[in-house]
């Protein structure tokens, strides 16, 4: 898959692409990331990419023409049969979810446009942007961190990137539930706090059941709307419903 990134700050991406387990996703033949410095497409004589907003007010707006030159260069370099979606980032976008990440991971790539300042001239958005994504209800100073969030989430879904293929089948959300808690050595801390005994039993069926119940409990407590969505998608087994019903009876 090929991902093109149009940004005023290509340096923000380099460190991420060479560190951590996701590094392997960005090796040749996997997720091929191409960085396009927007400044290279600015208006002469000073490579201007932004100007003041019509109507007044604070901040600057990214200009249509440099963006169109950058996009044309990317589209020419991709030489695509089916054009990759142009994605931009905004608090007004659709909230990024694991299901969206999985859809991108299954596709042929995307062009990520990272805005700065107050944002992008709306005429460019209307004419060219296929999808606006938000990573949450807070205000950032640029689209680079959201683009990195999407790249990271995409990278770890690439085959062979996580050592164990099971690790992302057990992720939060892949089962529609939050992840169960995890424990490692020592079995007992100096203050006496122990690992839940179910995990020490060596009985894999009992361990799976404990983990499933912890995931159900945590999701019910913290994110009831996720539990409702999992139920609507048929992801809850009769045994899950029995466990949840028994918890409800206990808390009454
Ligand atoms: N932005 N999720 C980029 C965000 C944002 C978000 C504000 C987008 C600033 C320039 N993007 N502009 N939250 O806060 O995606």
Short mmCIF file of C-alpha atoms and ligand atoms in Angstrom, two decimals:
data_model
loop_
_atom_site.label_atom_id
_atom_site.label_comp_id
_atom_site.label_asym_id
_atom_site.label_seq_id
_atom_site.Cartn_x
_atom_site.Cartn_y
_atom_site.Cartn_z
CA UNK A 1 0.00 0.00 0.00
CA UNK A 2 1.15 3.51 -0.77
CA UNK A 3 0.47 6.52 1.49
CA UNK A 4 1.33 10.04 0.33
CA UNK A 5 1.50 12.80 2.93
CA UNK A 6 1.25 16.48 2.04
CA UNK A 7 2.64 18.53 4.93
CA UNK A 8 4.53 21.69 5.87
CA UNK A 9 6.51 19.60 8.42
CA UNK A 10 7.80 16.39 6.81
CA UNK A 11 10.45 16.11 9.61
CA UNK A 12 7.67 15.28 12.08
CA UNK A 13 7.15 11.95 10.31
CA UNK A 14 10.70 10.64 9.92
CA UNK A 15 11.29 9.58 13.55
CA UNK A 16 8.04 7.66 13.68
CA UNK A 17 8.82 5.79 10.48
CA UNK A 18 12.11 4.36 11.81
CA UNK A 19 11.25 3.41 15.44
CA UNK A 20 9.19 0.83 17.29
CA UNK A 21 7.48 -2.32 16.06
CA UNK A 22 5.69 -0.32 13.38
CA UNK A 23 9.07 0.42 11.78
CA UNK A 24 8.77 -2.94 9.98
CA UNK A 25 5.54 -1.79 8.34
CA UNK A 26 7.40 1.04 6.63
CA UNK A 27 10.14 -1.12 5.14
CA UNK A 28 10.16 -1.46 1.32
CA UNK A 29 7.26 -3.39 -0.12
CA UNK A 30 4.92 -2.75 2.80
CA UNK A 31 3.41 0.68 3.60
CA UNK A 32 5.26 2.89 1.23
CA UNK A 33 5.13 6.43 2.72
CA UNK A 34 5.97 9.37 0.44
CA UNK A 35 6.33 12.80 2.06
CA UNK A 36 5.50 15.90 0.04
CA UNK A 37 6.63 19.22 1.54
CA UNK A 38 3.83 21.66 0.77
CA UNK A 39 6.37 24.52 0.76
CA UNK A 40 7.78 23.10 -2.50
CA UNK A 41 4.50 24.02 -4.18
CA UNK A 42 4.16 27.56 -2.72
CA UNK A 43 3.60 30.77 -4.68
CA UNK A 44 6.73 32.64 -5.73
CA UNK A 45 8.74 34.63 -4.83
CA UNK A 46 8.68 33.32 -1.23
CA UNK A 47 6.86 30.01 -1.66
CA UNK A 48 3.76 31.37 0.05
CA UNK A 49 1.24 28.67 1.04
CA UNK A 50 -1.12 30.67 3.28
CA UNK A 51 -2.87 34.02 3.51
CA UNK A 52 -5.31 35.95 5.72
CA UNK A 53 -8.95 34.88 5.85
CA UNK A 54 -11.59 36.86 3.95
CA UNK A 55 -13.93 38.44 6.47
CA UNK A 56 -11.06 39.06 8.84
CA UNK A 57 -10.17 37.38 12.08
CA UNK A 58 -7.12 35.66 13.48
CA UNK A 59 -4.89 33.11 11.79
CA UNK A 60 -4.12 32.10 8.26
CA UNK A 61 -5.73 29.84 5.67
CA UNK A 62 -3.95 27.37 3.34
CA UNK A 63 -4.25 28.60 -0.27
CA UNK A 64 -6.04 26.59 -2.96
CA UNK A 65 -3.40 26.89 -5.67
CA UNK A 66 -0.34 25.47 -3.82
CA UNK A 67 -2.57 22.65 -2.56
CA UNK A 68 -3.78 21.90 -6.09
CA UNK A 69 -0.19 21.84 -7.40
CA UNK A 70 0.86 19.46 -4.61
CA UNK A 71 -2.15 17.20 -5.21
CA UNK A 72 -1.51 17.11 -8.97
CA UNK A 73 2.12 16.09 -8.34
CA UNK A 74 1.02 13.31 -5.96
CA UNK A 75 -1.66 12.01 -8.32
CA UNK A 76 0.84 11.99 -11.22
CA UNK A 77 3.41 10.09 -9.11
CA UNK A 78 0.84 7.51 -8.00
CA UNK A 79 -0.25 6.79 -11.61
CA UNK A 80 -3.38 5.09 -10.29
CA UNK A 81 -6.19 3.21 -11.93
CA UNK A 82 -8.64 3.93 -9.11
CA UNK A 83 -7.73 7.26 -7.48
CA UNK A 84 -6.72 6.99 -3.81
CA UNK A 85 -8.96 8.92 -1.42
CA UNK A 86 -7.72 12.33 -0.30
CA UNK A 87 -8.05 12.47 3.48
CA UNK A 88 -7.81 15.59 5.63
CA UNK A 89 -8.05 16.02 9.39
CA UNK A 90 -10.42 18.28 11.26
CA UNK A 91 -12.38 18.27 14.52
CA UNK A 92 -15.41 18.47 12.17
CA UNK A 93 -14.48 15.12 10.58
CA UNK A 94 -15.84 11.64 11.26
CA UNK A 95 -14.37 10.22 14.45
CA UNK A 96 -11.57 7.75 13.58
CA UNK A 97 -12.45 4.24 14.76
CA UNK A 98 -10.75 0.86 14.46
CA UNK A 99 -13.33 -0.17 11.80
CA UNK A 100 -12.24 2.79 9.63
CA UNK A 101 -8.57 1.92 10.19
CA UNK A 102 -9.30 -1.68 9.11
CA UNK A 103 -11.03 -0.42 5.94
CA UNK A 104 -7.97 1.71 5.06
CA UNK A 105 -5.67 -1.23 5.83
CA UNK A 106 -7.57 -3.37 3.32
CA UNK A 107 -7.42 -0.66 0.62
CA UNK A 108 -4.72 0.43 -1.81
CA UNK A 109 -3.68 3.53 0.15
CA UNK A 110 -4.54 7.16 0.61
CA UNK A 111 -3.29 10.71 0.30
CA UNK A 112 -3.16 12.45 3.69
CA UNK A 113 -3.37 16.22 3.71
CA UNK A 114 -2.10 17.83 6.92
CA UNK A 115 -3.40 21.36 7.40
CA UNK A 116 -1.88 24.02 9.67
CA UNK A 117 -3.15 27.41 10.86
CA UNK A 118 -6.93 27.85 10.80
CA UNK A 119 -7.27 25.24 8.07
CA UNK A 120 -7.83 24.88 4.33
CA UNK A 121 -9.71 27.20 1.93
CA UNK A 122 -13.13 25.51 1.80
CA UNK A 123 -13.14 25.56 -2.02
CA UNK A 124 -10.22 23.09 -2.05
CA UNK A 125 -11.99 20.87 0.49
CA UNK A 126 -15.25 20.90 -1.52
CA UNK A 127 -13.49 20.13 -4.80
CA UNK A 128 -10.90 17.53 -3.73
CA UNK A 129 -11.18 16.14 -0.19
CA UNK A 130 -12.93 12.75 -0.11
CA UNK A 131 -12.95 12.19 3.62
CA UNK A 132 -12.43 14.33 6.73
CA UNK A 133 -11.36 12.48 9.87
CA UNK A 134 -11.18 13.60 13.49
CA UNK A 135 -9.07 11.88 16.14
CA UNK A 136 -11.08 13.40 19.00
CA UNK A 137 -12.76 16.43 20.49
CA UNK A 138 -9.80 18.70 21.14
CA UNK A 139 -8.01 21.30 19.04
CA UNK A 140 -4.57 20.60 17.57
CA UNK A 141 -2.28 22.98 15.75
CA UNK A 142 -1.91 20.78 12.70
CA UNK A 143 -3.00 17.64 10.91
CA UNK A 144 0.39 15.91 11.29
CA UNK A 145 -0.37 14.19 14.61
CA UNK A 146 -3.73 12.87 13.34
CA UNK A 147 -1.95 11.61 10.18
CA UNK A 148 0.64 9.86 12.38
CA UNK A 149 -2.15 8.35 14.48
CA UNK A 150 -3.73 6.89 11.33
CA UNK A 151 -0.34 5.68 10.02
CA UNK A 152 0.46 3.98 13.34
CA UNK A 153 -2.92 2.26 13.52
CA UNK A 154 -2.54 1.15 9.87
CA UNK A 155 1.03 -0.04 10.34
CA UNK A 156 0.23 -2.46 13.16
CA UNK A 157 -2.46 -4.14 11.03
CA UNK A 158 0.03 -5.03 8.29
CA UNK A 159 0.71 -8.77 8.08
CA UNK A 160 3.90 -9.68 9.95
CA UNK A 161 4.29 -6.37 11.80
CA UNK A 162 3.13 -7.56 15.20
CA UNK A 163 5.20 -10.63 16.06
CA UNK A 164 2.12 -12.70 16.79
CA UNK A 165 -0.82 -12.55 14.36
CA UNK A 166 -3.14 -13.13 17.30
CA UNK A 167 -2.09 -9.89 19.00
CA UNK A 168 -4.40 -7.73 16.95
CA UNK A 169 -7.27 -10.19 16.93
CA UNK A 170 -7.21 -9.74 20.70
CA UNK A 171 -6.97 -5.95 20.58
CA UNK A 172 -9.46 -3.62 22.10
CA UNK A 173 -12.22 -3.12 19.51
CA UNK A 174 -11.44 -6.01 17.19
CA UNK A 175 -13.93 -7.97 19.29
CA UNK A 176 -15.96 -4.78 19.80
CA UNK A 177 -14.92 -4.72 23.48
CA UNK A 178 -12.18 -3.07 25.53
CA UNK A 179 -9.15 -5.25 26.23
CA UNK A 180 -8.88 -7.27 29.46
CA UNK A 181 -6.14 -6.32 31.99
CA UNK A 182 -2.65 -7.81 31.61
CA UNK A 183 -0.18 -9.04 34.27
CA UNK A 184 3.43 -10.17 34.31
CA UNK A 185 6.11 -11.16 36.86
CA UNK A 186 6.45 -11.19 39.77
CA UNK A 187 3.45 -13.20 40.89
CA UNK A 188 3.39 -11.25 44.16
CA UNK A 189 4.71 -7.69 44.67
CA UNK A 190 6.57 -6.57 47.81
CA UNK A 191 3.33 -5.01 49.11
CA UNK A 192 1.56 -8.35 48.70
CA UNK A 193 -0.49 -7.48 45.59
CA UNK A 194 -0.95 -10.69 43.62
CA UNK A 195 -1.81 -11.63 40.05
CA UNK A 196 -5.43 -12.88 39.69
CA UNK A 197 -5.28 -16.61 40.47
CA UNK A 198 -7.28 -17.54 37.32
CA UNK A 199 -4.24 -16.54 35.23
CA UNK A 200 -1.94 -18.88 37.17
CA UNK A 201 -4.14 -21.95 36.84
CA UNK A 202 -2.62 -23.14 33.53
CA UNK A 203 -6.20 -23.99 32.50
CA UNK A 204 -6.55 -22.26 29.12
CA UNK A 205 -10.33 -22.47 28.98
CA UNK A 206 -10.56 -20.90 32.46
CA UNK A 207 -8.07 -18.20 31.47
CA UNK A 208 -10.00 -17.38 28.27
CA UNK A 209 -13.23 -17.20 30.26
CA UNK A 210 -11.69 -14.90 32.88
CA UNK A 211 -10.30 -12.58 30.19
CA UNK A 212 -13.59 -12.49 28.28
CA UNK A 213 -15.45 -11.62 31.49
CA UNK A 214 -12.96 -8.90 32.37
CA UNK A 215 -13.38 -7.39 28.89
CA UNK A 216 -17.17 -7.49 29.28
CA UNK A 217 -17.00 -6.00 32.79
CA UNK A 218 -14.64 -3.18 31.77
CA UNK A 219 -16.66 -2.34 28.67
CA UNK A 220 -19.94 -2.34 30.64
CA UNK A 221 -18.41 -0.06 33.29
CA UNK A 222 -16.49 2.38 31.11
CA UNK A 223 -18.03 2.30 27.63
CA UNK A 224 -21.63 1.03 27.81
CA UNK A 225 -22.28 2.36 24.28
CA UNK A 226 -19.55 0.04 22.91
CA UNK A 227 -21.18 -2.91 24.63
CA UNK A 228 -24.53 -1.96 23.07
CA UNK A 229 -22.88 -1.74 19.61
CA UNK A 230 -21.19 -5.14 20.09
CA UNK A 231 -24.58 -6.62 21.03
CA UNK A 232 -26.23 -5.06 17.94
CA UNK A 233 -23.49 -6.56 15.75
CA UNK A 234 -24.11 -10.01 17.19
CA UNK A 235 -20.70 -10.15 18.89
CA UNK A 236 -22.05 -11.26 22.28
CA UNK A 237 -22.53 -14.99 22.87
CA UNK A 238 -25.29 -16.39 25.13
CA UNK A 239 -22.61 -17.04 27.81
CA UNK A 240 -21.62 -13.33 27.62
CA UNK A 241 -25.26 -12.27 28.11
CA UNK A 242 -25.60 -14.63 31.08
CA UNK A 243 -22.48 -13.17 32.70
CA UNK A 244 -23.70 -9.58 32.12
CA UNK A 245 -27.16 -10.45 33.48
CA UNK A 246 -25.63 -12.00 36.61
CA UNK A 247 -23.57 -8.83 37.17
CA UNK A 248 -26.70 -6.69 36.81
CA UNK A 249 -28.50 -8.84 39.38
CA UNK A 250 -25.57 -8.48 41.80
CA UNK A 251 -25.48 -4.70 41.51
CA UNK A 252 -29.24 -4.33 42.07
N1 LIG B 1 -7.21 20.01 13.79
N2 LIG B 1 -8.64 15.65 14.76
C1 LIG B 1 -5.89 20.45 11.75
C2 LIG B 1 -7.60 19.12 14.78
C3 LIG B 1 -7.91 17.70 14.49
C4 LIG B 1 -8.54 16.80 15.39
C5 LIG B 1 -7.20 21.41 14.10
C6 LIG B 1 -6.96 19.64 12.40
C7 LIG B 1 -6.21 22.21 13.33
C8 LIG B 1 -5.18 22.69 11.25
N3 LIG B 1 -7.69 17.02 13.39
N4 LIG B 1 -6.17 21.88 11.93
N5 LIG B 1 -8.96 17.05 16.61
O1 LIG B 1 -7.72 19.51 15.92
O2 LIG B 1 -8.13 15.77 13.55
#
